[in-house]
Amino acid sequence: MELTGADIFARCLVDEGVEYVFGYPGGAVLHIYDALYRQDKVEHVLVRHEQAATHAADGYARSTGRPGVVLVTSGPGATNAVTGIATAYMDSIPMVVFTGQVPTSLIGNDAFQEVDSVGITRPCVKHNFLVKDVTKLAETIKKAFYIATTGRPGPVVVDIPKDITAEKAEYAYPETVEIRSYNPVTKGNLRQVRKAVDLMLSAQRPMIYTGGGVILGRGADSLNKLVKQLGYPITNTLMGLGGYPATDRQNLGMLGMHGTYEANMAMHHCDVLIAIGARFDDRVTGNIEKFCPTAKIVHVDIDPASIAKNVKVDVPIVGNVDNVLKDMLRVMAETDKKPDAKAAKEWWAQIEEWRGIDCLKFDRDSGTIKPQYVVEQLYKVTKGDAFVTSDVGQHQMFAAQYYKFDKPYRWINSGGLGTMGFGLPAAMGAQFAHPDELVCCITGEGSIQMNIQELATCLQYGLPIKVINLNNRFLGMVRQWQEFFYQGRYSMSYMESLPDFVKLAESYGHVGMKIEDPADVEGALQEAMKLEDRLVFMDFITDRQENVYPMIPAGAGLNEMILV
């Protein structure tokens, strides 16, 4: 039976097992929207801006491990989606983005709503396609999902001209595809694994450093077994939070620019560093010349291009994190060699001394609300079991520092690109994926306004997200840098015309709360959580001058932190 390209598109999504498509209609994709209307297996979610569609699909993917799916029209629809595509690309999030395109006969003619979507997105996708033949549409869609979800995950763009969606072809969705030039490695080299284990067991001052690859590679369980068997300290990157329980004593907390004193000092002084699913980002390493000066480095990563890209390593292992960790556990079980107990005792004594600095302390007697306190109370009220999204800025760092994530997939934030406006639509995607779970969005008064129109989407679909707005009336992280490095010249970081967020939330049909007294913080959060079927927007008026500590200045090493 022959189907139109639009019907082939819809059938492909059904056969791929897609639950939700986040999108916004327009002329170039109207055939597709008509096909989606005529089926009932895949639900389309109408957002209010294409950037929000990509962030919602991203939040869905991060909270499930499954690919998010986006559908936007040509021209401005595609360009509005680019920020969300780049966000997913930087954090290796599996996503398939379908963009409409003008008819093939008009491509290159500067037709109405024409842009070169393939050219524009090429630097920030794992791969992209322009479909020029309706008989290739189903195979191309299958390839897109395969590429997005295998190897190092990432976003894939499929650009579909309007005439392709009207033409007809026989429908056949392939069960598998083979791409000659794309064969991602999944198993690590066993000889390298043995070398890594031998080095790990010889360490006097070991440190395990894990990133988002542990979560993306579904390696959290194997990581937990390895860390417990070794008895070594572990630290997580911003993207890796939840890969190992934050409440476990072996976890030293997050490392890097706003990491804990104990994590950064242990990194700096270690003699063997085991890096797993992490890419040595500049916010983690600080000054590369000063990074882990005495350490031999083992690096496990699915992407061979990431190994030794930023930091020279001694034992590289390319492979899926979970597979490599399981091989490490098997090799450890076969050897009689054990970690040096005496050295471990001395190393832990030093770590406990660093830990005693209490680098995350803040003024608990303040008459104004401290943002750290709000996050602490949110953790207490939710028992650490919520899905938490954030935007980007000081509130993001406070969330990472004070909400203790014990499970993977629960912490959803824009790490690599640092995209303001990410939090609310990402929470929408997580809520669609987990309709019976609590989803909280920690944001700031600057970030929330970048996609605040999505409060309308939340009302339409009945999404009971809890928004925690840490409102300090500044672009907080910008202000902090201006205080530290620009002699307090607060150029354009002061928000002089903020809306009444309570009235704004209510105008969208939601519940609004304004909290100004520290004594009311816990009660407000508890009251909001009781409203299980409503979106509640909590506007916490916080201390305007509060900074994120510790902090490593640009050009400094991990041992050169500003603590107060």
mmCIF file of N, CA, C and O in Angstrom, residues 421-508:
data_model
loop_
_atom_site.group_PDB
_atom_site.id
_atom_site.type_symbol
_atom_site.label_atom_id
_atom_site.label_comp_id
_atom_site.label_asym_id
_atom_site.label_seq_id
_atom_site.Cartn_x
_atom_site.Cartn_y
_atom_site.Cartn_z
ATOM 1 N N GLY A 421 16.480 29.777 30.135
ATOM 2 C CA GLY A 421 15.215 29.430 29.506
ATOM 3 C C GLY A 421 15.000 27.941 29.379
ATOM 4 O O GLY A 421 13.956 27.492 28.889
ATOM 5 N N PHE A 422 15.963 27.142 29.828
ATOM 6 C CA PHE A 422 15.894 25.689 29.712
ATOM 7 C C PHE A 422 14.945 25.053 30.731
ATOM 8 O O PHE A 422 14.250 24.082 30.442
ATOM 9 N N GLY A 423 14.899 25.598 31.947
ATOM 10 C CA GLY A 423 14.303 24.916 33.082
ATOM 11 C C GLY A 423 12.838 24.555 32.956
ATOM 12 O O GLY A 423 12.456 23.404 33.182
ATOM 13 N N LEU A 424 11.979 25.526 32.615
ATOM 14 C CA LEU A 424 10.541 25.262 32.583
ATOM 15 C C LEU A 424 10.161 24.275 31.479
ATOM 16 O O LEU A 424 9.466 23.290 31.751
ATOM 17 N N PRO A 425 10.575 24.477 30.213
ATOM 18 C CA PRO A 425 10.209 23.480 29.207
ATOM 19 C C PRO A 425 10.824 22.110 29.458
ATOM 20 O O PRO A 425 10.193 21.081 29.170
ATOM 21 N N ALA A 426 12.027 22.053 30.034
ATOM 22 C CA ALA A 426 12.616 20.762 30.379
ATOM 23 C C ALA A 426 11.783 20.061 31.440
ATOM 24 O O ALA A 426 11.594 18.831 31.399
ATOM 25 N N ALA A 427 11.249 20.839 32.379
ATOM 26 C CA ALA A 427 10.349 20.265 33.394
ATOM 27 C C ALA A 427 9.080 19.725 32.748
ATOM 28 O O ALA A 427 8.546 18.693 33.181
ATOM 29 N N MET A 428 8.599 20.392 31.710
ATOM 30 C CA MET A 428 7.434 19.892 30.987
ATOM 31 C C MET A 428 7.717 18.521 30.394
ATOM 32 O O MET A 428 6.918 17.585 30.512
ATOM 33 N N GLY A 429 8.879 18.389 29.746
ATOM 34 C CA GLY A 429 9.233 17.098 29.160
ATOM 35 C C GLY A 429 9.350 16.008 30.199
ATOM 36 O O GLY A 429 8.885 14.874 29.991
ATOM 37 N N ALA A 430 9.953 16.335 31.345
ATOM 38 C CA ALA A 430 10.081 15.351 32.423
ATOM 39 C C ALA A 430 8.718 14.977 32.992
ATOM 40 O O ALA A 430 8.463 13.810 33.330
ATOM 41 N N GLN A 431 7.811 15.960 33.082
ATOM 42 C CA GLN A 431 6.482 15.681 33.633
ATOM 43 C C GLN A 431 5.657 14.811 32.683
ATOM 44 O O GLN A 431 4.935 13.914 33.127
ATOM 45 N N PHE A 432 5.766 15.053 31.381
ATOM 46 C CA PHE A 432 5.102 14.176 30.418
ATOM 47 C C PHE A 432 5.632 12.746 30.541
ATOM 48 O O PHE A 432 4.869 11.781 30.466
ATOM 49 N N ALA A 433 6.938 12.614 30.721
ATOM 50 C CA ALA A 433 7.545 11.291 30.826
ATOM 51 C C ALA A 433 7.171 10.586 32.117
ATOM 52 O O ALA A 433 7.073 9.354 32.157
ATOM 53 N N HIS A 434 6.936 11.367 33.178
ATOM 54 C CA HIS A 434 6.658 10.794 34.505
ATOM 55 C C HIS A 434 5.433 11.493 35.102
ATOM 56 O O HIS A 434 5.561 12.290 36.045
ATOM 57 N N PRO A 435 4.253 11.212 34.577
ATOM 58 C CA PRO A 435 3.056 11.970 34.978
ATOM 59 C C PRO A 435 2.691 11.839 36.451
ATOM 60 O O PRO A 435 2.032 12.721 36.991
ATOM 61 N N ASP A 436 3.129 10.765 37.101
ATOM 62 C CA ASP A 436 2.773 10.559 38.505
ATOM 63 C C ASP A 436 3.875 10.959 39.474
ATOM 64 O O ASP A 436 3.752 10.754 40.686
ATOM 65 N N GLU A 437 4.950 11.537 38.955
ATOM 66 C CA GLU A 437 6.081 11.927 39.800
ATOM 67 C C GLU A 437 6.088 13.436 40.017
ATOM 68 O O GLU A 437 5.500 14.204 39.248
ATOM 69 N N LEU A 438 6.788 13.853 41.080
ATOM 70 C CA LEU A 438 6.937 15.272 41.379
ATOM 71 C C LEU A 438 8.076 15.857 40.547
ATOM 72 O O LEU A 438 9.199 15.334 40.560
ATOM 73 N N VAL A 439 7.779 16.936 39.822
ATOM 74 C CA VAL A 439 8.784 17.627 39.013
ATOM 75 C C VAL A 439 8.883 19.069 39.495
ATOM 76 O O VAL A 439 7.876 19.784 39.566
ATOM 77 N N CYS A 440 10.109 19.492 39.839
ATOM 78 C CA CYS A 440 10.345 20.855 40.323
ATOM 79 C C CYS A 440 11.315 21.562 39.390
ATOM 80 O O CYS A 440 12.285 20.962 38.916
ATOM 81 N N CYS A 441 11.061 22.830 39.154
ATOM 82 C CA CYS A 441 11.949 23.663 38.341
ATOM 83 C C CYS A 441 12.538 24.754 39.225
ATOM 84 O O CYS A 441 11.804 25.618 39.717
ATOM 85 N N ILE A 442 13.848 24.695 39.442
ATOM 86 C CA ILE A 442 14.542 25.736 40.196
ATOM 87 C C ILE A 442 15.072 26.749 39.185
ATOM 88 O O ILE A 442 15.838 26.398 38.283
ATOM 89 N N THR A 443 14.664 27.997 39.332
ATOM 90 C CA THR A 443 14.988 28.999 38.330
ATOM 91 C C THR A 443 15.289 30.339 38.986
ATOM 92 O O THR A 443 15.284 30.465 40.214
ATOM 93 N N GLY A 444 15.568 31.328 38.163
ATOM 94 C CA GLY A 444 15.789 32.689 38.630
ATOM 95 C C GLY A 444 14.923 33.644 37.834
ATOM 96 O O GLY A 444 14.398 33.296 36.772
ATOM 97 N N GLU A 445 14.801 34.857 38.328
ATOM 98 C CA GLU A 445 13.875 35.801 37.696
ATOM 99 C C GLU A 445 14.331 36.226 36.310
ATOM 100 O O GLU A 445 13.525 36.694 35.496
ATOM 101 N N GLY A 446 15.620 36.047 35.994
ATOM 102 C CA GLY A 446 16.097 36.324 34.646
ATOM 103 C C GLY A 446 15.786 35.176 33.706
ATOM 104 O O GLY A 446 15.183 35.357 32.645
ATOM 105 N N SER A 447 16.169 33.979 34.098
ATOM 106 C CA SER A 447 15.985 32.801 33.249
ATOM 107 C C SER A 447 14.526 32.499 32.958
ATOM 108 O O SER A 447 14.158 32.169 31.824
ATOM 109 N N ILE A 448 13.672 32.582 33.969
ATOM 110 C CA ILE A 448 12.291 32.130 33.796
ATOM 111 C C ILE A 448 11.572 32.942 32.732
ATOM 112 O O ILE A 448 10.686 32.433 32.032
ATOM 113 N N GLN A 449 11.968 34.207 32.561
ATOM 114 C CA GLN A 449 11.266 35.044 31.597
ATOM 115 C C GLN A 449 11.625 34.711 30.144
ATOM 116 O O GLN A 449 10.943 35.144 29.218
ATOM 117 N N MET A 450 12.654 33.899 29.947
ATOM 118 C CA MET A 450 13.055 33.569 28.581
ATOM 119 C C MET A 450 12.120 32.565 27.911
ATOM 120 O O MET A 450 12.072 32.495 26.686
ATOM 121 N N ASN A 451 11.411 31.784 28.713
ATOM 122 C CA ASN A 451 10.420 30.863 28.140
ATOM 123 C C ASN A 451 9.162 30.811 29.012
ATOM 124 O O ASN A 451 8.494 29.775 29.089
ATOM 125 N N ILE A 452 8.824 31.938 29.621
ATOM 126 C CA ILE A 452 7.704 31.950 30.552
ATOM 127 C C ILE A 452 6.373 31.719 29.857
ATOM 128 O O ILE A 452 5.388 31.319 30.480
ATOM 129 N N GLN A 453 6.335 31.916 28.527
ATOM 130 C CA GLN A 453 5.098 31.658 27.777
ATOM 131 C C GLN A 453 4.671 30.194 27.885
ATOM 132 O O GLN A 453 3.513 29.857 27.640
ATOM 133 N N GLU A 454 5.592 29.312 28.287
ATOM 134 C CA GLU A 454 5.241 27.894 28.398
ATOM 135 C C GLU A 454 4.332 27.609 29.591
ATOM 136 O O GLU A 454 3.831 26.486 29.727
ATOM 137 N N LEU A 455 4.099 28.610 30.429
ATOM 138 C CA LEU A 455 3.064 28.438 31.458
ATOM 139 C C LEU A 455 1.716 28.156 30.800
ATOM 140 O O LEU A 455 0.863 27.473 31.383
ATOM 141 N N ALA A 456 1.515 28.661 29.594
ATOM 142 C CA ALA A 456 0.277 28.371 28.862
ATOM 143 C C ALA A 456 0.218 26.900 28.457
ATOM 144 O O ALA A 456 -0.830 26.251 28.539
ATOM 145 N N THR A 457 1.348 26.345 28.016
ATOM 146 C CA THR A 457 1.409 24.921 27.677
ATOM 147 C C THR A 457 1.123 24.067 28.901
ATOM 148 O O THR A 457 0.390 23.073 28.824
ATOM 149 N N CYS A 458 1.693 24.472 30.032
ATOM 150 C CA CYS A 458 1.470 23.723 31.279
ATOM 151 C C CYS A 458 -0.008 23.690 31.645
ATOM 152 O O CYS A 458 -0.518 22.669 32.130
ATOM 153 N N LEU A 459 -0.717 24.814 31.408
ATOM 154 C CA LEU A 459 -2.149 24.852 31.711
ATOM 155 C C LEU A 459 -2.916 23.955 30.747
ATOM 156 O O LEU A 459 -3.781 23.180 31.167
ATOM 157 N N GLN A 460 -2.583 24.038 29.470
ATOM 158 C CA GLN A 460 -3.315 23.253 28.474
ATOM 159 C C GLN A 460 -3.236 21.756 28.759
ATOM 160 O O GLN A 460 -4.224 21.030 28.585
ATOM 161 N N TYR A 461 -2.076 21.301 29.214
ATOM 162 C CA TYR A 461 -1.883 19.864 29.414
ATOM 163 C C TYR A 461 -1.944 19.450 30.883
ATOM 164 O O TYR A 461 -1.673 18.290 31.203
ATOM 165 N N GLY A 462 -2.274 20.390 31.758
ATOM 166 C CA GLY A 462 -2.445 20.047 33.170
ATOM 167 C C GLY A 462 -1.178 19.541 33.835
ATOM 168 O O GLY A 462 -1.214 18.545 34.565
ATOM 169 N N LEU A 463 -0.051 20.214 33.615
ATOM 170 C CA LEU A 463 1.228 19.770 34.163
ATOM 171 C C LEU A 463 1.443 20.414 35.535
ATOM 172 O O LEU A 463 1.635 21.628 35.630
ATOM 173 N N PRO A 464 1.449 19.615 36.613
ATOM 174 C CA PRO A 464 1.519 20.183 37.972
ATOM 175 C C PRO A 464 2.944 20.449 38.445
ATOM 176 O O PRO A 464 3.340 20.071 39.555
ATOM 177 N N ILE A 465 3.717 21.130 37.636
ATOM 178 C CA ILE A 465 5.119 21.432 37.964
ATOM 179 C C ILE A 465 5.175 22.442 39.109
ATOM 180 O O ILE A 465 4.337 23.335 39.205
ATOM 181 N N LYS A 466 6.164 22.309 39.960
ATOM 182 C CA LYS A 466 6.391 23.264 41.034
ATOM 183 C C LYS A 466 7.601 24.131 40.660
ATOM 184 O O LYS A 466 8.718 23.630 40.521
ATOM 185 N N VAL A 467 7.358 25.430 40.458
ATOM 186 C CA VAL A 467 8.409 26.358 40.049
ATOM 187 C C VAL A 467 8.946 27.078 41.279
ATOM 188 O O VAL A 467 8.181 27.721 42.015
ATOM 189 N N ILE A 468 10.251 26.956 41.513
ATOM 190 C CA ILE A 468 10.908 27.610 42.647
ATOM 191 C C ILE A 468 11.773 28.728 42.084
ATOM 192 O O ILE A 468 12.864 28.491 41.547
ATOM 193 N N ASN A 469 11.279 29.950 42.157
ATOM 194 C CA ASN A 469 11.967 31.103 41.582
ATOM 195 C C ASN A 469 12.797 31.782 42.667
ATOM 196 O O ASN A 469 12.254 32.383 43.598
ATOM 197 N N LEU A 470 14.129 31.684 42.558
ATOM 198 C CA LEU A 470 15.026 32.322 43.521
ATOM 199 C C LEU A 470 15.306 33.732 43.012
ATOM 200 O O LEU A 470 16.204 33.965 42.206
ATOM 201 N N ASN A 471 14.509 34.652 43.484
ATOM 202 C CA ASN A 471 14.423 36.000 42.929
ATOM 203 C C ASN A 471 15.313 36.964 43.724
ATOM 204 O O ASN A 471 14.950 37.420 44.803
ATOM 205 N N ASN A 472 16.492 37.265 43.172
ATOM 206 C CA ASN A 472 17.379 38.226 43.845
ATOM 207 C C ASN A 472 17.462 39.569 43.112
ATOM 208 O O ASN A 472 18.297 40.412 43.443
ATOM 209 N N ARG A 473 16.589 39.743 42.107
ATOM 210 C CA ARG A 473 16.482 41.002 41.366
ATOM 211 C C ARG A 473 17.774 41.368 40.637
ATOM 212 O O ARG A 473 18.015 42.510 40.286
ATOM 213 N N PHE A 474 18.629 40.387 40.399
ATOM 214 C CA PHE A 474 19.862 40.558 39.638
ATOM 215 C C PHE A 474 20.018 39.366 38.691
ATOM 216 O O PHE A 474 19.474 38.294 38.946
ATOM 217 N N LEU A 475 20.787 39.542 37.636
ATOM 218 C CA LEU A 475 21.350 38.393 36.935
ATOM 219 C C LEU A 475 22.503 37.930 37.817
ATOM 220 O O LEU A 475 23.636 38.415 37.710
ATOM 221 N N GLY A 476 22.199 36.993 38.697
ATOM 222 C CA GLY A 476 23.051 36.729 39.853
ATOM 223 C C GLY A 476 24.480 36.349 39.536
ATOM 224 O O GLY A 476 25.421 36.865 40.149
ATOM 225 N N MET A 477 24.689 35.422 38.599
ATOM 226 C CA MET A 477 26.057 35.006 38.313
ATOM 227 C C MET A 477 26.831 36.103 37.603
ATOM 228 O O MET A 477 28.036 36.284 37.831
ATOM 229 N N VAL A 478 26.143 36.878 36.765
ATOM 230 C CA VAL A 478 26.789 38.036 36.128
ATOM 231 C C VAL A 478 27.201 39.031 37.206
ATOM 232 O O VAL A 478 28.334 39.543 37.208
ATOM 233 N N ARG A 479 26.287 39.317 38.141
ATOM 234 C CA ARG A 479 26.609 40.251 39.221
ATOM 235 C C ARG A 479 27.789 39.761 40.049
ATOM 236 O O ARG A 479 28.680 40.539 40.428
ATOM 237 N N GLN A 480 27.835 38.453 40.333
ATOM 238 C CA GLN A 480 28.929 37.904 41.137
ATOM 239 C C GLN A 480 30.272 38.109 40.441
ATOM 240 O O GLN A 480 31.251 38.524 41.074
ATOM 241 N N TRP A 481 30.341 37.842 39.153
ATOM 242 C CA TRP A 481 31.590 38.046 38.423
ATOM 243 C C TRP A 481 31.945 39.537 38.364
ATOM 244 O O TRP A 481 33.120 39.897 38.450
ATOM 245 N N GLN A 482 30.935 40.386 38.218
ATOM 246 C CA GLN A 482 31.209 41.827 38.192
ATOM 247 C C GLN A 482 31.716 42.309 39.543
ATOM 248 O O GLN A 482 32.556 43.212 39.616
ATOM 249 N N GLU A 483 31.229 41.710 40.618
ATOM 250 C CA GLU A 483 31.722 42.052 41.954
ATOM 251 C C GLU A 483 33.168 41.617 42.136
ATOM 252 O O GLU A 483 34.003 42.379 42.645
ATOM 253 N N PHE A 484 33.482 40.397 41.699
ATOM 254 C CA PHE A 484 34.821 39.848 41.919
ATOM 255 C C PHE A 484 35.871 40.428 40.984
ATOM 256 O O PHE A 484 37.010 40.677 41.395
ATOM 257 N N PHE A 485 35.507 40.614 39.711
ATOM 258 C CA PHE A 485 36.522 40.868 38.686
ATOM 259 C C PHE A 485 36.357 42.194 37.941
ATOM 260 O O PHE A 485 37.194 42.539 37.106
ATOM 261 N N TYR A 486 35.263 42.938 38.233
ATOM 262 C CA TYR A 486 35.038 44.216 37.535
ATOM 263 C C TYR A 486 34.787 45.356 38.523
ATOM 264 O O TYR A 486 34.100 46.317 38.217
ATOM 265 N N GLN A 487 35.343 45.196 39.736
ATOM 266 C CA GLN A 487 35.296 46.245 40.768
ATOM 267 C C GLN A 487 33.871 46.727 41.055
ATOM 268 O O GLN A 487 33.640 47.910 41.334
ATOM 269 N N GLY A 488 32.924 45.814 40.998
ATOM 270 C CA GLY A 488 31.553 46.152 41.363
ATOM 271 C C GLY A 488 30.820 47.018 40.361
ATOM 272 O O GLY A 488 29.825 47.666 40.715
ATOM 273 N N ARG A 489 31.280 47.048 39.122
ATOM 274 C CA ARG A 489 30.547 47.788 38.084
ATOM 275 C C ARG A 489 29.469 46.861 37.515
ATOM 276 O O ARG A 489 29.753 46.027 36.668
ATOM 277 N N TYR A 490 28.248 47.024 38.005
ATOM 278 C CA TYR A 490 27.161 46.100 37.674
ATOM 279 C C TYR A 490 26.483 46.524 36.361
ATOM 280 O O TYR A 490 25.363 47.039 36.348
ATOM 281 N N SER A 491 27.187 46.291 35.277
ATOM 282 C CA SER A 491 26.710 46.706 33.965
ATOM 283 C C SER A 491 25.616 45.758 33.463
ATOM 284 O O SER A 491 25.865 44.600 33.160
ATOM 285 N N MET A 492 24.392 46.258 33.406
ATOM 286 C CA MET A 492 23.246 45.551 32.842
ATOM 287 C C MET A 492 22.897 44.248 33.563
ATOM 288 O O MET A 492 22.257 43.372 32.999
ATOM 289 N N SER A 493 23.294 44.100 34.814
ATOM 290 C CA SER A 493 22.956 42.878 35.547
ATOM 291 C C SER A 493 21.796 43.085 36.520
ATOM 292 O O SER A 493 21.342 42.141 37.163
ATOM 293 N N TYR A 494 21.318 44.304 36.636
ATOM 294 C CA TYR A 494 20.231 44.622 37.560
ATOM 295 C C TYR A 494 18.906 44.592 36.816
ATOM 296 O O TYR A 494 18.736 45.222 35.774
ATOM 297 N N MET A 495 17.944 43.850 37.336
ATOM 298 C CA MET A 495 16.631 43.717 36.701
ATOM 299 C C MET A 495 15.696 44.780 37.281
ATOM 300 O O MET A 495 15.172 44.636 38.382
ATOM 301 N N GLU A 496 15.495 45.858 36.550
ATOM 302 C CA GLU A 496 14.803 47.027 37.095
ATOM 303 C C GLU A 496 13.284 47.010 36.901
ATOM 304 O O GLU A 496 12.594 47.840 37.473
ATOM 305 N N SER A 497 12.770 46.123 36.104
ATOM 306 C CA SER A 497 11.330 46.182 35.819
ATOM 307 C C SER A 497 10.729 44.785 35.818
ATOM 308 O O SER A 497 10.199 44.305 34.815
ATOM 309 N N LEU A 498 10.850 44.124 36.954
ATOM 310 C CA LEU A 498 10.341 42.755 37.064
ATOM 311 C C LEU A 498 8.816 42.752 37.175
ATOM 312 O O LEU A 498 8.223 43.644 37.790
ATOM 313 N N PRO A 499 8.184 41.724 36.630
ATOM 314 C CA PRO A 499 6.737 41.604 36.795
ATOM 315 C C PRO A 499 6.381 41.112 38.191
ATOM 316 O O PRO A 499 7.242 40.635 38.937
ATOM 317 N N ASP A 500 5.118 41.224 38.524
ATOM 318 C CA ASP A 500 4.579 40.578 39.723
ATOM 319 C C ASP A 500 4.362 39.114 39.337
ATOM 320 O O ASP A 500 3.399 38.774 38.650
ATOM 321 N N PHE A 501 5.283 38.245 39.752
ATOM 322 C CA PHE A 501 5.232 36.858 39.297
ATOM 323 C C PHE A 501 3.991 36.118 39.794
ATOM 324 O O PHE A 501 3.498 35.204 39.123
ATOM 325 N N VAL A 502 3.481 36.506 40.955
ATOM 326 C CA VAL A 502 2.269 35.868 41.470
ATOM 327 C C VAL A 502 1.095 36.171 40.553
ATOM 328 O O VAL A 502 0.354 35.264 40.116
ATOM 329 N N LYS A 503 0.915 37.454 40.224
ATOM 330 C CA LYS A 503 -0.181 37.830 39.328
ATOM 331 C C LYS A 503 0.009 37.231 37.934
ATOM 332 O O LYS A 503 -0.955 36.834 37.275
ATOM 333 N N LEU A 504 1.271 37.183 37.497
ATOM 334 C CA LEU A 504 1.550 36.624 36.177
ATOM 335 C C LEU A 504 1.186 35.143 36.134
ATOM 336 O O LEU A 504 0.539 34.680 35.181
ATOM 337 N N ALA A 505 1.588 34.388 37.174
ATOM 338 C CA ALA A 505 1.239 32.969 37.232
ATOM 339 C C ALA A 505 -0.273 32.778 37.272
ATOM 340 O O ALA A 505 -0.834 31.907 36.581
ATOM 341 N N GLU A 506 -0.941 33.629 38.053
ATOM 342 C CA GLU A 506 -2.399 33.530 38.160
ATOM 343 C C GLU A 506 -3.079 33.872 36.838
ATOM 344 O O GLU A 506 -4.102 33.283 36.485
ATOM 345 N N SER A 507 -2.498 34.809 36.092
ATOM 346 C CA SER A 507 -3.089 35.170 34.802
ATOM 347 C C SER A 507 -3.014 34.017 33.806
ATOM 348 O O SER A 507 -3.822 33.929 32.875
ATOM 349 N N TYR A 508 -2.055 33.129 34.004
ATOM 350 C CA TYR A 508 -1.947 31.929 33.171
ATOM 351 C C TYR A 508 -2.807 30.783 33.705
ATOM 352 O O TYR A 508 -2.825 29.706 33.131
#
